[in-house]
Structure formats: structure tokens, C-alpha cells
XYZ file of C-alpha atoms in Angstrom:
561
model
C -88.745 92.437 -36.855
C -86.135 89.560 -37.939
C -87.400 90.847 -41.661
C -91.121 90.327 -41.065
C -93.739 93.486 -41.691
C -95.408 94.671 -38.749
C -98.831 96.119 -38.572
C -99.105 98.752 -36.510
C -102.571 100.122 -37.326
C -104.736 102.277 -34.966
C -107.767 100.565 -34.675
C -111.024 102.428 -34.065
C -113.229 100.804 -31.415
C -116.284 102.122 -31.766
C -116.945 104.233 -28.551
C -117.128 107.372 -30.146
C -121.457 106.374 -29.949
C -120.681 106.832 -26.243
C -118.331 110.158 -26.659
C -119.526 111.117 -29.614
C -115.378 111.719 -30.091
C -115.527 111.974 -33.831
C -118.061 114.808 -34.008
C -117.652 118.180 -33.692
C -116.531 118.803 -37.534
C -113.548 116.132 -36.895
C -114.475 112.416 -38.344
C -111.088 111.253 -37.063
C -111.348 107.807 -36.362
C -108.039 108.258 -34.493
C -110.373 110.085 -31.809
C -112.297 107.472 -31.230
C -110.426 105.768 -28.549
C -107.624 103.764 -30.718
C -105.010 101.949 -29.617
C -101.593 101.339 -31.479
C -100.732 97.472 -31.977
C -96.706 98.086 -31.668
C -97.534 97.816 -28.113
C -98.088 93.881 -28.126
C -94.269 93.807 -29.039
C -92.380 92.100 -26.150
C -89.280 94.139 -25.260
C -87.753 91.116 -23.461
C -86.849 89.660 -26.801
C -85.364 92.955 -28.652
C -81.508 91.980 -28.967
C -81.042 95.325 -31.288
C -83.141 98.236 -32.664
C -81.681 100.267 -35.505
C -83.450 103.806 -36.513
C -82.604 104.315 -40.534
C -81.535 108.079 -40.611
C -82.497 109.899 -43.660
C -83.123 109.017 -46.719
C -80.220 107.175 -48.511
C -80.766 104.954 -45.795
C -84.497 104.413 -45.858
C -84.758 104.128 -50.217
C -84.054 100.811 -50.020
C -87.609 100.437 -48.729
C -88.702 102.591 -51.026
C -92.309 104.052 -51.165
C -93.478 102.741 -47.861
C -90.265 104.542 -45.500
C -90.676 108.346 -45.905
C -91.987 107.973 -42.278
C -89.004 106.410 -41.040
C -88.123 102.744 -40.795
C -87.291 100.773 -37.281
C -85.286 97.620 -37.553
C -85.606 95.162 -34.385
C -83.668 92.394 -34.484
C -84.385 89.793 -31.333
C -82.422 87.836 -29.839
C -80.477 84.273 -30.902
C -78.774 81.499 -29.283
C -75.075 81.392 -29.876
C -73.049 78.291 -30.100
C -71.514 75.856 -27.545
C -73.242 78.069 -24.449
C -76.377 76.956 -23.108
C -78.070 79.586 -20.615
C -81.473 79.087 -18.284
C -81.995 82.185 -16.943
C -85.199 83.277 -14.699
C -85.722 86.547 -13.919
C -88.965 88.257 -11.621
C -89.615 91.693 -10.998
C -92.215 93.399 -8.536
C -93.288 96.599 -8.028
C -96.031 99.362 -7.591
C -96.860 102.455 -9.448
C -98.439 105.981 -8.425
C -98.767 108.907 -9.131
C -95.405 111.449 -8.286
C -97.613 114.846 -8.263
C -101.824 115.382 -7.998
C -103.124 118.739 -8.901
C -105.160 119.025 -5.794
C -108.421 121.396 -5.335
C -108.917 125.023 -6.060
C -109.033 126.718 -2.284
C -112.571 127.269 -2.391
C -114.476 128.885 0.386
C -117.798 129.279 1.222
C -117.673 132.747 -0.065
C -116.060 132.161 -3.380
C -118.398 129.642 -4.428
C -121.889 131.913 -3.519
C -119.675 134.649 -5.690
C -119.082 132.551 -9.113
C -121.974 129.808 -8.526
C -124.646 131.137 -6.282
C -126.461 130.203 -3.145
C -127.727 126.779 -3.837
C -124.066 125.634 -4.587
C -122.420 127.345 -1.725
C -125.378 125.351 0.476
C -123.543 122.276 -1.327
C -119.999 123.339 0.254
C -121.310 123.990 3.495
C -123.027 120.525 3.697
C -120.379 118.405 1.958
C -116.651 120.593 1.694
C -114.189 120.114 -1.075
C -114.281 116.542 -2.082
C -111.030 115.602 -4.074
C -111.917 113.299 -6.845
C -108.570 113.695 -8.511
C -107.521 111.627 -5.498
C -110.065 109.319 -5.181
C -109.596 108.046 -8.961
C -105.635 108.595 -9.357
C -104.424 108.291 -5.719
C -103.874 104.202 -5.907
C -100.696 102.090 -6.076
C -101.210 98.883 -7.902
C -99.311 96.066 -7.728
C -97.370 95.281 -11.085
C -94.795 92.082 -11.793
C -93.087 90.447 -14.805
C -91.787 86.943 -14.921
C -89.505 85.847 -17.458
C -87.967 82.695 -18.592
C -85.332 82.150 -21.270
C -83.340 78.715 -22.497
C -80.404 79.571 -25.409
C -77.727 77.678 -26.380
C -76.841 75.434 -29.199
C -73.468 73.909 -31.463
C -71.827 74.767 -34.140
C -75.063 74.038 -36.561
C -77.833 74.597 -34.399
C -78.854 77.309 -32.170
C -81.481 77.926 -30.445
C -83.523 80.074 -28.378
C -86.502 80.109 -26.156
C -87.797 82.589 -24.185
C -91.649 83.761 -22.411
C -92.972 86.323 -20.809
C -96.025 87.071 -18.291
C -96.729 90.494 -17.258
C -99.790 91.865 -15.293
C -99.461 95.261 -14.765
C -102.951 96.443 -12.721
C -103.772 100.214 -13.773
C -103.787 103.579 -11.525
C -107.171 103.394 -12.005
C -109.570 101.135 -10.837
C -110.737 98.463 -13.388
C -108.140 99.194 -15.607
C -104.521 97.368 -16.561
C -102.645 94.956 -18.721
C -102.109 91.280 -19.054
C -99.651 89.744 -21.766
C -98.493 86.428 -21.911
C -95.711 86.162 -24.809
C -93.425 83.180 -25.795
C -90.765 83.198 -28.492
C -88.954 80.530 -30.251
C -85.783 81.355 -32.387
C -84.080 78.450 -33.944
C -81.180 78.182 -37.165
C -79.426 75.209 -38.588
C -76.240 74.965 -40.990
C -77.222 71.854 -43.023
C -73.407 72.149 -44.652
C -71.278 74.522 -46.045
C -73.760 75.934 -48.578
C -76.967 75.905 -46.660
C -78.374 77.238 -43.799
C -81.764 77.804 -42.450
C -83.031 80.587 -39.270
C -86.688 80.086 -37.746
C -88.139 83.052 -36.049
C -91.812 82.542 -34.157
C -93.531 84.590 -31.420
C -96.965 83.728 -30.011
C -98.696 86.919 -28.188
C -102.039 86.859 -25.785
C -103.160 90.173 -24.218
C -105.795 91.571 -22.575
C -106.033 95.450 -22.091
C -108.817 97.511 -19.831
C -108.456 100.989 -20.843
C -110.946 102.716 -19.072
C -112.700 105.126 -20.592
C -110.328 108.270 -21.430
C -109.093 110.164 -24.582
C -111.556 112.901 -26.588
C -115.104 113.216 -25.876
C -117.601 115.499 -27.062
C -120.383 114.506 -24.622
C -118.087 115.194 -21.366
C -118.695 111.161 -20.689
C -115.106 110.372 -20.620
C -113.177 110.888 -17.189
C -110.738 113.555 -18.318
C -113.578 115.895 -19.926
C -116.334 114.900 -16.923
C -113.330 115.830 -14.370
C -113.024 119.194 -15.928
C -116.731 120.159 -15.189
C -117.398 118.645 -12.038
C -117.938 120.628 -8.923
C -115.683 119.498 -5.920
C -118.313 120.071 -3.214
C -120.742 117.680 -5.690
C -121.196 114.495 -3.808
C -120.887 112.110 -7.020
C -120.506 108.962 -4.085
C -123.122 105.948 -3.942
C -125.309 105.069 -1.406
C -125.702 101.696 -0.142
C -127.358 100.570 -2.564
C -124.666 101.383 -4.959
C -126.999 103.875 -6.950
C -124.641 106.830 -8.116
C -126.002 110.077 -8.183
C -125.834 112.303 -11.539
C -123.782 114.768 -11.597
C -125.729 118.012 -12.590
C -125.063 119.958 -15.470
C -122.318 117.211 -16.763
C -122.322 114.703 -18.699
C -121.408 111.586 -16.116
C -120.035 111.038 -12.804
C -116.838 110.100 -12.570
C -116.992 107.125 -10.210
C -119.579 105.866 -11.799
C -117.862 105.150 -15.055
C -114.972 103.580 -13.363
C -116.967 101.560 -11.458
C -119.495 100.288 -14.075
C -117.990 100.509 -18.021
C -116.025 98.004 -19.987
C -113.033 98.962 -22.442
C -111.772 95.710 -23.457
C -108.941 94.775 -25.896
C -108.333 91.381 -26.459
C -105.368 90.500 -29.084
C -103.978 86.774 -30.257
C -101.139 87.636 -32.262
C -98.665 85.105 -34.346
C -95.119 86.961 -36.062
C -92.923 84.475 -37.565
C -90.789 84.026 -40.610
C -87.804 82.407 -41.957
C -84.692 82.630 -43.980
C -82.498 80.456 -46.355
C -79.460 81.452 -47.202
C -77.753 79.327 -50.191
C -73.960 79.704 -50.743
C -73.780 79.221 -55.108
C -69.645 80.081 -55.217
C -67.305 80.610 -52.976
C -63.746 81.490 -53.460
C -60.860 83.494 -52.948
C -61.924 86.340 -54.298
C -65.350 86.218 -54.907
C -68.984 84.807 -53.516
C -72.230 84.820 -54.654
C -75.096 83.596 -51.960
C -78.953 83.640 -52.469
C -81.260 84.630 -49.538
C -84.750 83.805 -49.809
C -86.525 85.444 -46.703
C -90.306 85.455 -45.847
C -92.647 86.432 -43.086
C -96.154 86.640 -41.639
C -97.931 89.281 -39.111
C -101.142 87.263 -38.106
C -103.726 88.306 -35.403
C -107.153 88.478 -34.237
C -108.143 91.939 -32.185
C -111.555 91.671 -30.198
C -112.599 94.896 -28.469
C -116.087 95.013 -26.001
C -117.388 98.307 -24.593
C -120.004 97.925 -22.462
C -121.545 101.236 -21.234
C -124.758 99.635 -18.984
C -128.590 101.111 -19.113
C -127.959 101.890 -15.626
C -125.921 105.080 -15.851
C -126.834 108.179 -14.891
C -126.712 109.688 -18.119
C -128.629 106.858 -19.986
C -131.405 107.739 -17.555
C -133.289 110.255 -19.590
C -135.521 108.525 -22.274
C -134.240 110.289 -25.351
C -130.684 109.148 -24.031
C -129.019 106.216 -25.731
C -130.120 104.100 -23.083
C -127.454 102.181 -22.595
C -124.513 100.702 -25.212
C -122.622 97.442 -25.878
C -120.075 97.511 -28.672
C -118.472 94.619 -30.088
C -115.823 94.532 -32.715
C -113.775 92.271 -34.255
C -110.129 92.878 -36.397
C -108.791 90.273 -38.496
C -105.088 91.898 -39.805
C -102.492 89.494 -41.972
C -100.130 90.975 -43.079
C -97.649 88.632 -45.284
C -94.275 89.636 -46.787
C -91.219 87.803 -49.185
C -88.264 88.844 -50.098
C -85.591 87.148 -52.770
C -82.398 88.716 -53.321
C -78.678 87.569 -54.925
C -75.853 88.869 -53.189
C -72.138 88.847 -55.010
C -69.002 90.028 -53.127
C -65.842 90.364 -54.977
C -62.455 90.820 -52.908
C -59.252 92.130 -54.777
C -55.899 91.443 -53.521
C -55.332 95.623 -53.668
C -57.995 95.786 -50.857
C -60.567 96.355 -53.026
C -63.906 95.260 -52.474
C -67.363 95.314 -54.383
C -70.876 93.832 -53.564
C -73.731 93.808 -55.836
C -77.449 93.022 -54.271
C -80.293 92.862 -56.413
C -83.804 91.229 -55.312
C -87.197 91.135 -55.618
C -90.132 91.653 -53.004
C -93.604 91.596 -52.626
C -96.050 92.723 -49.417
C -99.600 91.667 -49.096
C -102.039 93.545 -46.742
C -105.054 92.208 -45.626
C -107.082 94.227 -42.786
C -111.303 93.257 -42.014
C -112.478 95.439 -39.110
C -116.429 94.748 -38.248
C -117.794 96.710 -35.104
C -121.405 95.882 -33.890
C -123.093 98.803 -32.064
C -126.387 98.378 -30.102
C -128.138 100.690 -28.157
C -131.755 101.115 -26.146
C -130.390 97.890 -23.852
C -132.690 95.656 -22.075
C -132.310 96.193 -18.456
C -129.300 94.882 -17.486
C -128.687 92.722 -20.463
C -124.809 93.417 -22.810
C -126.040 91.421 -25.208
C -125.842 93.091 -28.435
C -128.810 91.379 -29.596
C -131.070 92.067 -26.712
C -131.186 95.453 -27.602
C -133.799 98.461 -29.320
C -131.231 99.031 -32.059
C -128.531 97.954 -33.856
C -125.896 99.010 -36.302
C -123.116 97.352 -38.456
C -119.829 99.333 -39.691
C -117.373 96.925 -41.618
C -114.056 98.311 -43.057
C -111.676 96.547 -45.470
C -108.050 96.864 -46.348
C -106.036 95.379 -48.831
C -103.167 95.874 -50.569
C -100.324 94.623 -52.911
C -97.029 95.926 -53.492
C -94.376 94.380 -55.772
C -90.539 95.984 -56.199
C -87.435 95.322 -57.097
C -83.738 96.532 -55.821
C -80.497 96.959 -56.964
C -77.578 98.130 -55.310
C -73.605 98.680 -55.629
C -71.208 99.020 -52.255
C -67.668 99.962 -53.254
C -64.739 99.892 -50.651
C -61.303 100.658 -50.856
C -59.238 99.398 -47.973
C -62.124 101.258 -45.623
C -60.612 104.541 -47.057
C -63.317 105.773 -49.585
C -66.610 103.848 -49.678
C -69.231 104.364 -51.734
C -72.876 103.250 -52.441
C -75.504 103.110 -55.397
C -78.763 102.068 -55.470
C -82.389 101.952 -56.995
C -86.081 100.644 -55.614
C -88.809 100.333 -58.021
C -92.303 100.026 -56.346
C -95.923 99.386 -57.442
C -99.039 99.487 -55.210
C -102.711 97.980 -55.440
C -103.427 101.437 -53.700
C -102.051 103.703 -56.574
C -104.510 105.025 -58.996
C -102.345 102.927 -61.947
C -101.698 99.852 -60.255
C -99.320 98.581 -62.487
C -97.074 101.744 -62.473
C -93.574 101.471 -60.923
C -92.430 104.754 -58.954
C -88.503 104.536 -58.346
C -86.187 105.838 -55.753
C -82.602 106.423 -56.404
C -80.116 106.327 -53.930
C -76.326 107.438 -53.730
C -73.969 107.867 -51.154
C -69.601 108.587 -50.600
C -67.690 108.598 -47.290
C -63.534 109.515 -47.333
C -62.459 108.117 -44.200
C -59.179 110.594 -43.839
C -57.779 108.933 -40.651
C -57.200 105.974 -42.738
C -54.782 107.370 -45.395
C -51.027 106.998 -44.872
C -50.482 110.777 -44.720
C -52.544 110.354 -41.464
C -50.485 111.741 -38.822
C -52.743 113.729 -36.060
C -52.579 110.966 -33.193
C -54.985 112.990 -31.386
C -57.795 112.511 -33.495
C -58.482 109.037 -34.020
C -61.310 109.455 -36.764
C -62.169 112.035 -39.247
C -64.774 111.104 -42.249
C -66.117 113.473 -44.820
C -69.507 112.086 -46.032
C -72.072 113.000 -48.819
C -75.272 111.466 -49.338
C -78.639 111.446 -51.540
C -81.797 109.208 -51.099
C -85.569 109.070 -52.297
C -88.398 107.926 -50.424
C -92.165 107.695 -50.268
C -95.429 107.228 -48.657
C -98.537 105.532 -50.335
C -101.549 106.686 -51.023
C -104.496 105.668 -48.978
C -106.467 102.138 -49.777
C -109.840 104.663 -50.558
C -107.941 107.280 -52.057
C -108.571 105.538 -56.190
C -111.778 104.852 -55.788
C -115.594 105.929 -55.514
C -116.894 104.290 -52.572
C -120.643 103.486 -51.896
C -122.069 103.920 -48.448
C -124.859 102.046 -47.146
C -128.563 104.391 -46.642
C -132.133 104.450 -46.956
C -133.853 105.058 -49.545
C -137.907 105.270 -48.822
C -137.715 103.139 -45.755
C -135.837 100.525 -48.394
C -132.004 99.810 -48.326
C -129.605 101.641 -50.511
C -126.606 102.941 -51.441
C -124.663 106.571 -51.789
C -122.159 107.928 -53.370
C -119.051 109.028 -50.909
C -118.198 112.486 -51.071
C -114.608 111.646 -51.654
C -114.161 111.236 -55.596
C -111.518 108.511 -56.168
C -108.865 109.396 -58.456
C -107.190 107.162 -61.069
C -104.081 109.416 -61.085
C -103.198 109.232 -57.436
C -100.129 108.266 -56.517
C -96.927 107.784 -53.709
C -95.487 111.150 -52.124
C -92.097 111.591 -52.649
C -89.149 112.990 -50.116
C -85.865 113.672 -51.377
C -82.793 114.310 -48.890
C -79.180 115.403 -49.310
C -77.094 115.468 -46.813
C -73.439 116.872 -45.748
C -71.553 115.419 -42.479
C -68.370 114.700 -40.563
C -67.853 112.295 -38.039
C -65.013 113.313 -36.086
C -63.528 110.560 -33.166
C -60.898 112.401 -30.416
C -58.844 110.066 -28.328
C -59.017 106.610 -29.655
C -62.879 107.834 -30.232
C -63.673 108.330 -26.503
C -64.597 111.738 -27.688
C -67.344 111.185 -30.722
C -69.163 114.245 -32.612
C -71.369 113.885 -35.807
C -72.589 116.798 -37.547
C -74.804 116.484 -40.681
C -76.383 119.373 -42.288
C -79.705 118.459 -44.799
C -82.085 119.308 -47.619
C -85.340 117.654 -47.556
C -87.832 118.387 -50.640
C -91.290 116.750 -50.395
C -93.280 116.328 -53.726
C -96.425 115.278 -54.033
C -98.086 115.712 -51.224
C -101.302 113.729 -50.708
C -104.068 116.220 -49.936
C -107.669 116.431 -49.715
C -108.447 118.621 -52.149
C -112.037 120.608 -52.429
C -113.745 119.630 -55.417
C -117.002 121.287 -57.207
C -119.982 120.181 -55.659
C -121.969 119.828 -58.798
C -120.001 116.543 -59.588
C -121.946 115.234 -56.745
C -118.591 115.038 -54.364
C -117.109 117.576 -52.135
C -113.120 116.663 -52.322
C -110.692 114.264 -53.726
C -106.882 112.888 -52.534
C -104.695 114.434 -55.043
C -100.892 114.623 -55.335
C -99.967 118.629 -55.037
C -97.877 121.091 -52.991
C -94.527 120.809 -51.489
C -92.438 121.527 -49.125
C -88.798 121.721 -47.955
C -86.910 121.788 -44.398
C -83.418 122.394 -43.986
C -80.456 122.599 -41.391
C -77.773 120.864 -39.437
């Protein structure tokens, strides 16, 4: 965004000691309830998104794009026009379709459950909980302010957003309050300066959803519940279990916490000096830097009270607090020299230097066995620590060669060179050539088919990559007992010193054809992707005292138009 790095990690929350989500032979922390930061992004700013399609376009970012790379640019204030605009929108959501029951009868249910469940019908009917948890329609509303505007050397722009968006279902939604300032100055002819700053504060209830193991989340309880199973309270508000299941429904909507709260800061800036100018040629230096900042606090708070927790080898109640510290920084130096012929000839030459810094400290506390009513996580029977740590370096360089002739043929060359803290040889540099030629027939003079208004044959080649994992180099040591005395084990993942980036290699063939001053537009591309060095978990003997390893092996290859 605006040539800042954005972290968009999947942070694990730590309810999976509720919904035991990452058992079952899957230790997935993406099961255990994780959310994806891209959504604190505020769409009201976007002014442009460009998607980098295949791989000549993604090199120049080298060994961190074989997943695809998303440019958002947001929006600027332009000169001698100064806007206030207010805008507020209200609405409601619901559901367009609900399931609805089974058509149960008396009979049906003596047949498949027996008699004591078919005494259940009789007394309380089909009860639709689908409709009683789904069936709502909250009340949602944006506001949103802007200011732009500006002269010649300054522009400027301003703009905030609050949103509160209540959920479908109850105790759950979305609060964000976002403001961004965009400003740029052109001190003279030679220097200029852009400011880009946004300042996020959310709060997300979530519910309690996704995988579960333990049937405690809605979805999987839903699935097992009987709809003649009065799961209501009294009035008392005491829920009753729900037998043979692992919880009732209302009760966890009613009583649980799923809590994000995020403070986020993006903001960067770039200065853009103008060494030579001339007829003919220019050479400008752009010195660009960024930082991704925030602070993610999650609580779950599953109370002593529910049904579940009610049986004395049970849990007895959970409150889960965790706390994500991401910064992510990024810098970027480059020289850019355009030369301009008087034949229509033109040739720019970038080359440039960057460097990314990754710095990710996730500690979740878990206690269980609570106090009566107390969420404290301290006034609590047990409790547990988990603390994970990322960080990375990379360092690279780029150079690259753009050749046009009067927009007829245009070409492109280019290499990255990469190193990572997270490759088994830090210090190694993995490169990615890039090459590309377009003949843009329509422009020639023997051009002479009015009807088609564009025709351009294209070729192109690109490399691309994906690093390895922060754990993947090394043996990690995981905290145990050791004769009632604390200790440390070996991980069974054996780090390897070899490990490095996978690799995808593209070619591609196209034409862009344009009919009637382009009104008519069709692009067809046909590709071959090779992927080398695949990272995979590979078994290992278990005498070594591990059971697998991340190694670079296999490939693969798709192809088509």
C-alpha cells in the first residue's frame, strides 16, 4: 500500500483449548479460530488496486511474490480543487435463505431415536434453532468524511471512517474507526516529498464458529442437536445441557467472549530527487520507506458456568488472553535514468536496492479450572504460557532495462537478487531473471485494417519465489518436564542448513486484440509454469531423534491458455 509491506498474518487465538480445533491428527494453527489482518484495510481510501499477472510481472519482487502480489494505491489530493465531502450510509442485513427443519413426526422420531425422544416431540414440537440464532436483522451504518485539495506544490488529503456493523448473530459484529492523512510537497524543481499515514482502531466479536473437535462451536453443536430438545433458559437464565452434545447453542451465544482488538499505524514516505534533466535524458533518485505497526489483543472468555464445564473432569471454565506485537518495516533506494532519442526511441534503466525487516511476538495466556465467576486469568486452577517469535531480514537488489520504439516494439529486462534471515545460508543471494517483448502491429505504417484498432503479439518470461519458513533452519527446543523440574526438548522438526526459497518459472504467449476503436477488447495468453523446489515436510529416520524436516524437493508444472 503506497509502497509500504503489509502484514497479513493469520493469527492463532488460542481457543482451540475450548474446541480442541487443532487435534484430531491436524496441528493447524490456522484451525484454531484465526483471523486475517488484511481486513483492518479501509476500502474508503483505495484510489487503485493492481493484481501483477504472472511472473515477469511479479520478479521484480522476487522471492517473496510467487503467491501473487496486490498493489493498492490510495487516494491523493490534486491541485487547485479543494473537496469536503460527507457521506452516511444505513442499512440492515439478514439472512436471504434458512435451511429450515427436517419434517419430523411423532412417528419418525420413535423410528430412528426411540420412545423417550419421541415423548420429547410430543411435549415440546420442532423447535427451529437455525432461526432463533440466524433469523435477526441488525442495524449496520458507515460515516465518512474526506477534505482534499491543495496547489501546485502541496496537496493534500484527509479522510476518516467509522463503521459499526452489528453481526447476524447475537453478541457478535464490527467496529472500526480509521483516519488517513496523505500529504506531498514540491520544494522546487528537483525535489519533492509524498507523506502517507493511516491510523486504524477495531474491535471484532466473532462468536464462536470455525472447526471444532469437541462439537462446542455453533456450527458443529447445530449439527447434533435435536430440534424437539428444549436448549431455552428458565427464568433464572440457567440453560439446560444439551444431551449427548457437546454445548447448547444459545448458551454460547449468550455467555462467551471472542474478542479482537487491533491498533494499527501504516505510513511511509517518498523523496524523489531530480540529479539531470534535459532534452534527452533524466536521471532521478527515489528513496522510499515504510512501516506496518500494530498491537492485536484477543480475549476468549468461555465462563465456569456452562453446561459443558459442569462435569468435574471438564475444563471448568477458560479465559484466554493474547497479545500480538507485528512491525513490519521496509526501504527501498533506487536510480532511475530515461534517455529520449529524437528517432522516438526511448530507454530507462532502474537499478535499486531494498531491504525488509520482520518482526512478529505473539504471547497467549491460557487458564483454566476458573473461580466461580471470576475471567481473571490469574484467579484460576491452572495456567499455561505459549509465546511465538518471528523475525526476519531480507536484503536485494534490482536491475532493469525498458526499451521502446515509438510504442511499436517494447521490450523489458530485468534481474532481483534476494537473501533471507530465514534461508538455511543466510548470506546466499537466490536471483530471478526476468524478460519480456510486445510488437504492437496496429502501430506500424503498413497498418491499414480500420476495423481493428489494436493488435499486439507479446512474449514473456519471469522467475519468482516463496521463502522458506522462519523454523524451517533450525532445531527448536520446546519447553517440558523433566522429574517434576523444568526442561527442554528437542522439536521433531530437524532444521536444515540447506533450505532454501521455492522457485516458479512462467512463460507466456498472448495477443491483445482491440475491435472498434477498442470497444471490443479480447486477451488471450497461453502459459508454462514450472515450480522447483518445493518446500516439503519431509519424513526423516526416527533414530536421529526427529521425525521430519522442510526440505527443497519435487516439482510441478501447469499449463494452458
Amino acid at each position: 500500500i503506497d509502497g509500504i509491506f503489509l502484514d497479513n498474518s493469520s493469527i492463532s487465538l488460542g481457543t482451540t483449548v475450548v474446541s480442541v480445533a487443532a487435534g484430531g491428527g491436524n496441528t493447524s494453527t490456522n484451525q484454531d479460530d484465526a483471523s486475517n489482518r488484511i481486513a483492518d484495510i479501509d476500502p474508503e481510501d483505495i484510489e487503485t488496486i493492481e493484481i501483477l499477472k504472472g511472473a515477469f510481472a511479479a520478479a521484480i519482487y522476487g522471492s517473496r511474490a510467487a503467491g501473487g502480489v496486490v498493489i493498492i494505491t490510495t487516494k491523493k489530493g490534486k491541485p487547485g480543487q479543494n473537496d469536503i465531502s460527507f457521506a452516511q450510509s444505513v442499512g440492515f442485513a439478514r439472512p436471504i435463505s434458512l435451511l429450515g427443519t427436517r419434517d419430523w413426526d411423532v412417528e419418525k422420531v420413535r423410528s430412528v431415536f426411540g420412545d423417550a425422544d419421541a415423548a420429547l416431540f410430543q411435549e415440546n414440537g420442532l423447535l427451529d434453532y437455525e432461526k432463533e440464532l440466524f433469523d435477526n436483522t441488525p442495524i449496520r451504518n458507515t460515516s465518512r468524511l474526506e477534505f482534499s485539495g491543495g496547489t501546485n506544490n502541496t496537496t493534500y488529503f484527509v479522510g476518516g471512517t467509522y463503521k459499526n456493523e452489528n453481526g447476524i448473530v447475537d453478541n457478535t459484529g464490527y467496529e472500526k474507526v480509521s483516519a488517513r492523512i496523505n500529504l506531498s510537497h514540491k520544494f522546487n524543481d528537483w525535489l519533492d516529498i509524498s507523506l502517507s499515514n493511516n491510523f486504524i482502531k477495531a474491535r471484532a466479536d466473532r462468536g464462536f464458529f470455525n472447526n471444532s473437535n469437541a462439537n462446542t462451536t455453533i456450527g458443529y453443536a447445530m449439527a447434533f442437536t435435536k430440534p424437539w430438545v428444549d436448549l431455552f433458559p428458565d427464568a433464572d437464565g440457567n440453560y439446560p445441557a444439551n444431551p449427548g452434545v457437546g454445548s447448547n447453542v444459545l448458551e454460547t451465544v449468550a455467555l462467551i467472549t471472542n474478542r479482537e482488538d487491533i491498533n494499527r499505524y501504516i505510513g511511509g514516505g517518498t523523496v524523489n530527487l531530480s540529479l539531470i534533466t534535459t532534452a534527452n535524458n533524466s536521471l532521478k533518485a527515489v528513496l522510499r520507506g515504510g512501516s506496518d505497526r500494530y498491537t492485536l489483543r484477543t480475549t476468549g472468555i468461555f465462563p465456569q458456568q456452562l453446561t459443558y464445564y459442569q462435569d468435574p473432569t471438564s475444563l471448568g471454565g477458560a479465559s484466554i488472553s493474547g497479545t500480538t506485537v507485528n512491525t513490519v518495516t521496509n526501504i527501498v533506494a533506487a536510480l532511475i535514468y530515461t534517455y529520449y532519442s529524437d528517432s522516438g526511441l526511448s530507454l530507462r534503466t532502474q537499478v535499486g536496492v531494498t531491504q525488509e525487516n520482520f518482526n512478529q511476538n505473539t504471547v497467549v495466556t491460557t487458564a483454566t479450572g476458573l473461580n466461580g465467576s471470576q475471567t481473571n486469568i490469574d484467579q484460576a486452577a491452572n495456567v499455561s504460557g505459549f509465546q511465538n517469535r518471528i523475525i526476519q531480514q531480507d536484503k536485494g537488489f534490482f536491475a532493469q532495462e525498458e526499451f521502446n520504439w515509438n510504442d511499436r516494439f517494447v521490450a523489458t529486462v530485468g534481474i532481483r537478487g534476494d537473501k533471507s534471515s530465514n534461508n538455511g545460508d543466510a548470506n546466499k543471494l537466490y536471483f530471478y531473471p526476468k524478460a519480456n517483448a510486445a510488437v504492437n502491429l496496429h502501430n506500424f505504417d503498413f497498418w491499414t485494417a480500420s476495423t481493428i484498432s489494436n493488435l499486439k503479439l507479446r512474449v514473456a518470461y519471469g522467475q519468482s519465489g516463496r521463502f522458506a519458513n522462519f523454523i524451517d533452519r533450525f532445531n527448536s527446543l520446546n519447553g517440558t518436564l523433566i522429574g517434576m523440574n523444568s526442561g527442554l526438548q528437542t522439536s521433531p522438526l530437524r532444521g536444515n542448513t540447506e533450505v532454501g526459497p521455492e522457485r516458479q518459472s512462467e512463460l507466456e504467449f498472448g495477443v491483445d486484440l482491440g475491435i472498434l476503436n477498442n470497444k471490443f477488447t479480447f486477451d488471450i495468453t497461453y502459459y508454462i509454469k514450472d515450480i522447483d523446489d518445493l518446500l516439503l515436510a519431509a519424513q526423516v529416520p526416527s533414530s536421529t531423534g526427529f521425525t521430519s524436516q522442510i526440505v527443497n524437493a519435487g516439482g510441478l508444472q501447469n499449463k494452458g491458455p
